Structure formats: C-alpha cells, structure tokens
Coordinates of C-alpha atoms in Angstrom, one line a residue:
X25 CA 139.1 154.1 191.5
X26 CA 142.1 153.7 189.2
X27 CA 142.0 154.3 185.5
X28 CA 142.8 150.5 184.8
X29 CA 140.0 149.6 187.1
X30 CA 137.5 151.7 185.2
X31 CA 138.7 150.3 181.8
X32 CA 138.4 146.8 183.3
X33 CA 134.9 147.4 184.5
X34 CA 133.9 149.0 181.3
X35 CA 135.1 146.0 179.3
X36 CA 133.1 143.5 181.5
X37 CA 130.0 145.5 180.8
X38 CA 130.6 145.6 177.3
X39 CA 131.6 141.8 177.2
X40 CA 128.4 141.1 179.3
X41 CA 126.1 143.0 177.0
X42 CA 127.7 141.1 173.9
X43 CA 127.1 137.7 175.6
X44 CA 123.5 138.6 176.7
X45 CA 122.8 139.7 172.9
X46 CA 124.2 136.5 171.5
X47 CA 122.2 134.6 173.8
X48 CA 119.0 136.1 172.8
X49 CA 120.1 135.8 169.1
X50 CA 120.7 132.1 169.8
X51 CA 117.1 131.7 171.1
X52 CA 115.8 133.4 168.0
X53 CA 117.7 131.3 165.7
X54 CA 115.4 128.8 165.1
X55 CA 112.6 129.6 162.2
X56 CA 110.2 126.8 162.9
X57 CA 109.1 126.2 166.6
X58 CA 106.9 123.4 168.1
X59 CA 105.4 123.5 171.2
X60 CA 105.9 120.1 172.6
X61 CA 108.5 117.5 171.8
X62 CA 106.4 114.7 169.9
X63 CA 105.1 117.6 167.6
X64 CA 108.7 118.7 167.4
X65 CA 109.6 115.2 166.0
X66 CA 107.2 115.4 163.1
X67 CA 108.3 118.9 162.4
X68 CA 111.9 117.9 162.3
X69 CA 111.2 115.1 159.7
X70 CA 109.6 117.7 157.3
X71 CA 111.8 120.4 158.1
X72 CA 115.2 118.6 158.1
X73 CA 117.7 120.3 155.6
X74 CA 115.6 123.1 155.1
X75 CA 115.9 125.3 158.3
X76 CA 116.4 125.2 161.8
X77 CA 113.8 123.9 164.5
X78 CA 113.1 124.2 168.1
X79 CA 110.9 123.1 171.0
X80 CA 109.3 125.3 173.5
X81 CA 108.4 122.8 176.3
X82 CA 111.6 121.3 178.1
X83 CA 112.1 117.9 179.1
X84 CA 110.2 117.0 182.4
X85 CA 107.7 119.8 182.1
X86 CA 104.1 119.4 181.5
X87 CA 102.3 121.3 178.8
X88 CA 99.3 121.5 181.1
X89 CA 101.1 123.6 183.7
X90 CA 104.1 125.2 182.0
X91 CA 105.0 129.0 182.1
X92 CA 106.7 130.7 179.3
X93 CA 110.2 132.3 180.0
X94 CA 111.8 135.3 178.5
X95 CA 113.8 133.1 176.2
X96 CA 110.6 131.1 174.9
X97 CA 109.1 134.6 174.2
X98 CA 112.2 135.5 172.0
X99 CA 111.9 132.2 170.3
X100 CA 108.0 132.7 169.4
X101 CA 108.4 136.2 168.2
X102 CA 111.3 135.7 165.9
X103 CA 109.8 132.3 164.3
X104 CA 108.6 132.0 160.9
X105 CA 106.3 129.3 161.9
X106 CA 104.8 128.2 165.3
X107 CA 103.3 124.6 165.3
X108 CA 101.0 123.9 168.3
X109 CA 98.2 121.7 169.4
X110 CA 95.5 123.8 170.9
X111 CA 94.3 125.9 173.9
X112 CA 93.3 123.1 176.0
X113 CA 96.6 121.3 175.7
X114 CA 99.2 124.0 175.9
X115 CA 97.5 126.7 178.2
X116 CA 100.9 128.8 178.0
X117 CA 100.6 129.4 174.2
X118 CA 97.4 131.3 173.3
X119 CA 98.0 134.6 175.2
X120 CA 101.4 135.2 173.3
X121 CA 100.3 133.8 170.0
X122 CA 97.1 136.4 169.7
X123 CA 100.1 138.9 169.1
X124 CA 101.5 136.6 166.2
X125 CA 100.3 136.7 162.7
X126 CA 97.9 133.6 162.1
X127 CA 99.8 132.9 158.8
X128 CA 102.9 132.4 161.0
X129 CA 101.4 129.4 163.1
X130 CA 99.4 126.1 162.6
X131 CA 97.0 125.4 165.5
X132 CA 96.6 121.6 164.7
X133 CA 93.2 121.4 166.4
X134 CA 91.7 123.4 163.6
X135 CA 92.9 121.5 160.9
X136 CA 89.9 120.1 159.1
X137 CA 91.2 116.7 158.4
X138 CA 92.3 116.4 161.9
X139 CA 89.0 117.6 163.4
X140 CA 87.3 114.7 161.7
X141 CA 89.3 112.1 163.5
X142 CA 89.2 113.6 167.1
X143 CA 88.1 111.7 170.1
X144 CA 86.3 113.0 173.0
X145 CA 88.6 113.6 176.0
X146 CA 86.7 111.0 178.1
X147 CA 86.7 107.4 177.4
X148 CA 83.6 105.3 178.5
X149 CA 84.9 104.4 181.9
X150 CA 85.3 108.2 182.6
X151 CA 81.9 109.1 181.0
X152 CA 80.2 106.4 183.4
X153 CA 81.8 108.2 186.4
X154 CA 81.1 111.7 184.8
X155 CA 78.9 112.9 187.4
X156 CA 80.5 111.6 190.4
X157 CA 82.2 114.1 193.0
X158 CA 85.6 113.1 192.0
X159 CA 85.1 113.8 188.3
X160 CA 83.2 117.2 188.9
X161 CA 86.0 118.3 191.3
X162 CA 88.7 117.5 188.6
X163 CA 86.8 119.4 185.9
X164 CA 86.6 118.7 182.2
X165 CA 89.8 118.9 180.2
X166 CA 88.4 120.2 177.1
X167 CA 85.8 118.5 174.8
X168 CA 88.4 116.5 172.7
X169 CA 91.4 114.5 173.3
X170 CA 94.3 116.7 172.5
X171 CA 97.1 114.1 172.7
X172 CA 96.8 114.0 168.9
X173 CA 100.8 113.0 168.3
X174 CA 99.8 109.6 169.9
X175 CA 97.9 108.8 166.8
X176 CA 99.9 107.7 163.5
X177 CA 97.0 108.6 161.3
X178 CA 96.7 112.2 162.7
X179 CA 100.9 112.2 162.6
X180 CA 100.5 112.0 158.9
X181 CA 97.9 114.7 158.6
X182 CA 100.4 116.9 160.7
X183 CA 103.3 116.1 158.5
X184 CA 101.3 117.1 155.4
X185 CA 100.2 120.3 157.1
X186 CA 103.7 121.3 157.9
X187 CA 104.7 120.3 154.5
X188 CA 102.1 122.6 152.7
X189 CA 103.1 125.5 154.8
X190 CA 106.8 125.1 154.4
X191 CA 106.4 124.9 150.5
X192 CA 104.8 128.7 150.7
X193 CA 107.7 129.9 153.1
X194 CA 110.7 128.2 151.2
X195 CA 109.4 127.5 147.4
X196 CA 113.0 127.1 146.4
X197 CA 113.3 124.0 148.6
X198 CA 110.1 122.5 147.5
X199 CA 111.7 119.2 146.2
X200 CA 113.5 118.5 149.7
X201 CA 110.3 119.1 151.6
X202 CA 108.5 116.7 149.1
X203 CA 111.2 114.1 149.7
X204 CA 111.2 114.5 153.5
X205 CA 107.3 114.2 153.6
X206 CA 107.4 110.9 151.4
X207 CA 110.2 109.6 153.6
X208 CA 108.3 110.2 156.8
X209 CA 105.3 108.5 155.5
X210 CA 107.0 105.6 154.2
X211 CA 108.9 105.1 157.6
X212 CA 105.9 105.6 159.7
X213 CA 103.8 103.0 157.9
X214 CA 106.6 100.5 158.3
X215 CA 106.7 101.4 162.1
X216 CA 102.7 101.0 162.4
X217 CA 103.1 97.5 161.0
X218 CA 105.8 96.5 163.5
X219 CA 103.9 98.0 166.3
X220 CA 100.7 96.0 165.5
X221 CA 102.5 92.8 165.1
X222 CA 104.1 93.3 168.6
X223 CA 101.0 94.5 170.5
X224 CA 98.6 91.7 169.3
X225 CA 100.1 89.5 171.9
X226 CA 98.8 91.8 174.7
X227 CA 95.7 93.0 173.5
X228 CA 93.7 91.0 176.1
X229 CA 95.7 92.2 178.9
X230 CA 93.9 94.9 180.9
X231 CA 95.8 97.9 182.6
X232 CA 95.2 101.4 184.1
X233 CA 97.1 104.6 183.1
X234 CA 97.7 107.6 185.4
X235 CA 96.9 110.1 182.8
X236 CA 94.2 109.7 179.9
X237 CA 96.5 110.5 177.2
X238 CA 96.6 107.4 175.2
X239 CA 93.3 107.0 173.5
X240 CA 94.3 107.5 169.8
X241 CA 97.4 104.9 170.2
X242 CA 95.1 102.3 172.2
X243 CA 92.2 102.6 169.6
X244 CA 94.3 102.0 166.6
X245 CA 96.2 98.9 168.2
X246 CA 93.2 97.3 170.0
X247 CA 94.8 97.9 173.7
X248 CA 92.5 96.9 176.7
X249 CA 92.7 100.1 178.9
X250 CA 90.4 99.7 181.8
X251 CA 90.4 103.5 182.9
X252 CA 92.7 106.1 184.2
X253 CA 93.3 108.1 187.5
X254 CA 93.0 111.3 186.2
X255 CA 92.3 113.1 182.8
X256 CA 93.9 116.5 184.0
X257 CA 97.4 115.1 185.4
X258 CA 97.9 118.4 187.1
X259 CA 94.7 117.4 189.4
X260 CA 95.4 114.4 191.8
X261 CA 92.6 111.6 191.6
X262 CA 90.0 111.8 194.2
X263 CA 89.2 109.4 196.8
X264 CA 86.2 107.8 195.1
X265 CA 88.3 107.2 192.0
X266 CA 91.1 105.8 194.0
X267 CA 88.6 103.4 195.5
X268 CA 87.1 102.1 192.2
X269 CA 90.5 101.4 190.9
X270 CA 91.4 99.3 194.1
X271 CA 88.4 97.4 193.7
X272 CA 89.2 96.6 190.0
X273 CA 92.8 95.6 190.8
X274 CA 91.4 93.3 193.6
X275 CA 89.1 91.6 191.0
X276 CA 92.2 90.7 188.9
X277 CA 91.0 92.8 186.0
X278 CA 94.3 94.6 185.3
X279 CA 97.9 93.2 185.1
X280 CA 99.7 96.7 184.9
X281 CA 99.3 100.2 186.3
X282 CA 101.5 102.7 184.2
X283 CA 102.9 106.1 185.6
X284 CA 104.5 108.7 183.9
X285 CA 108.0 110.5 184.4
X286 CA 106.8 114.0 184.9
X287 CA 103.8 112.5 187.2
X288 CA 104.6 109.8 189.5
X289 CA 102.1 110.1 192.4
X290 CA 102.8 107.9 195.7
X291 CA 99.2 107.1 195.1
X292 CA 100.1 104.4 192.7
X293 CA 102.4 102.5 195.1
X294 CA 99.8 102.6 197.6
X295 CA 97.0 101.4 195.3
X296 CA 99.1 98.2 193.8
X297 CA 100.3 97.4 197.4
X298 CA 99.3 93.7 198.2
X299 CA 98.3 92.7 194.7
X300 CA 100.2 91.1 191.8
X301 CA 99.7 94.2 189.7
X302 CA 102.9 95.5 188.1
X303 CA 104.0 99.0 187.8
X304 CA 105.1 100.3 184.3
X305 CA 106.1 103.6 183.0
X306 CA 104.9 105.5 179.9
X307 CA 106.3 108.6 178.5
X308 CA 103.8 110.4 176.2
X309 CA 106.2 113.1 175.5
X310 CA 109.4 111.3 174.2
X311 CA 111.5 113.1 176.8
X312 CA 114.4 110.6 176.4
X313 CA 114.7 110.8 172.8
X314 CA 116.9 113.2 170.8
X315 CA 115.3 115.5 168.3
X316 CA 116.4 113.9 164.6
X317 CA 114.7 113.0 161.5
X318 CA 113.5 109.7 162.5
X319 CA 112.5 110.6 166.2
X320 CA 108.9 110.2 165.7
X321 CA 109.0 106.5 164.7
X322 CA 111.5 105.9 167.6
X323 CA 109.1 107.7 169.8
X324 CA 106.2 105.2 168.9
X325 CA 108.5 102.4 169.2
X326 CA 109.8 103.2 172.6
X327 CA 106.1 103.6 173.8
X328 CA 105.3 100.1 172.5
X329 CA 108.3 98.8 174.2
X330 CA 107.2 100.3 177.5
X331 CA 103.9 98.7 177.1
X332 CA 105.3 95.5 176.3
X333 CA 107.9 95.5 179.2
X334 CA 104.8 95.5 181.7
X335 CA 102.2 93.7 179.9
X336 CA 104.0 90.7 178.2
X337 CA 105.6 89.5 181.5
X338 CA 104.4 86.0 182.5

C-alpha cells in the first residue's frame, strides 16, 4: 500500500468518526423529549422559543409494539425532560427510564389531576363481551384508557404540568413559558367550541372503530361509537368478535367503520362487503401533521374532519 493510500484511508476513517460523532450529537440536541407525536404537539406549544423538542415514536410506528433504537437511547439519556404517558401505552419506555432521574421525566398517568379524569380501558360494549373467548384471548390492555391526548380537557392539564416543570428548569424564561401556556389554552378552547358545533350534526350516526382509542374524544363530543374490533391493536380480532360486528352491520346499526393508517387489516374490507357501510380512516397519532406551536389544535381539527368525511355523507 502506497503512502498516499494510507493517508487517504486515515483521512476517511477520521472523517467517518467525525460524522458519526456529529450524528450522535444531533440526536442528543433536543432538551425536551416526548414519547408520541400528539404529546409532542402539546409539548411544542409550551416549549416553543424556550428550547428544542423531539419525539421518539416515528411516523407509521405503533407505541404498542415499537422498539427503541440506539439513537432513541441517546436522545433520552441526554434530555433535560422526558414526557411520556405510561407503561401500558409505551411498552418501550419503562426499562430505559428506570435509569433516568425521576425529576427529569413526567409520567402523565401519575399526575393526580389526570388520574381523576381517567376512563376505564373498556367501553360498555367491550365489557359485555369481556368474558368471551375472543376478549380473553386478546388480553387486557391496562386498567385505564391511556389515549389521554384525545381528551382536550386532559390536554390542558398536560400543558400545565409541562409548564410547571419548565419553570423550574428555565426560570429565566418563565414569562415566555407563561405566555405559551395562555396561548395554548385560549386556542384549544376555541378549537373545542368549533369541533362541538361540527360534530353535533352526526351525534346519532353509529360507527365502529378498529382500535378502541377514542373514548375521551367521543365522550366529550357525544359521539355514537357502537364498539371496536380490538382493544390492543397489536392483536387481531377473534372470530366471535368479527361475527358480532357483522351482525350489527347487517342490522343497519352503523354507517361507518374506521380503520387507522398503521393498522389496516383486510378483515375490515371483508366485514363491510355486501353492506352500505362506508370505510373511513382515523389517525389517532397525527402522523401527517408537522410539529409546530399550533399542531395540537390542528390534530383535533383533522380528526374531526376525518369523522365528518365518513359520518356526514348522505
């Protein structure tokens, strides 16, 4: 090997090392990390202008089945604050967070004001079937419904919790943090009023969802969900559940069945075949929305429009 070749190889090794180190540094840049995108939307609204934020769960992935990558570990270990829902939602988080200071994380399911508003993870339709073979085979998905970002009421508490922790982390930016919270609450209240006006026209139209994730939103806005295919979307619905839903569709009790971008089982196409029932799509993780200060209200508005697009057709 010539001297020139040796020098070239040496240069390339050093260059590659620098690129790798810069990549790790970039992963570790964000100071406030959220587990899933909708929590990241709320976080960004409060943290905007204070420091950088990032989200662990990539678009298209499910919090129920995701595995952390080395880059995720770098983000979490270097963060000043990690915001996540709870162990039954993000199964990928508890192990790594055991090694991170409790003062550097907010587990939202343990916030007292949120705990008082929690719904059980099974609606009345699921409870009626709870002892059937299908339900037992699927297993329980936690005692409470952890899709708390779908409750505007809880979102305000999440924002307040993030605000309170940020004030202690960045006392010199307390005025900006206060302003961010006030702006978020005002915008969200306006969004809630707009959503209520829209959805009042479809409150009596029955539907099924693939994944039992929307209970908080449905309760607040008086929607008529008839049931869900599954509680844990990582588990396909059993034969008895599918048959029961087919019977309800044949009885004309529903006008729509909603699937999700990351879970679109062929079973839905089969179930609605031969009926007038429409297939809609709901996105409970806001995967099409860009992270921004106003993203949370946009997320709720998009979800509302997805419901209207299917339920409001004549």
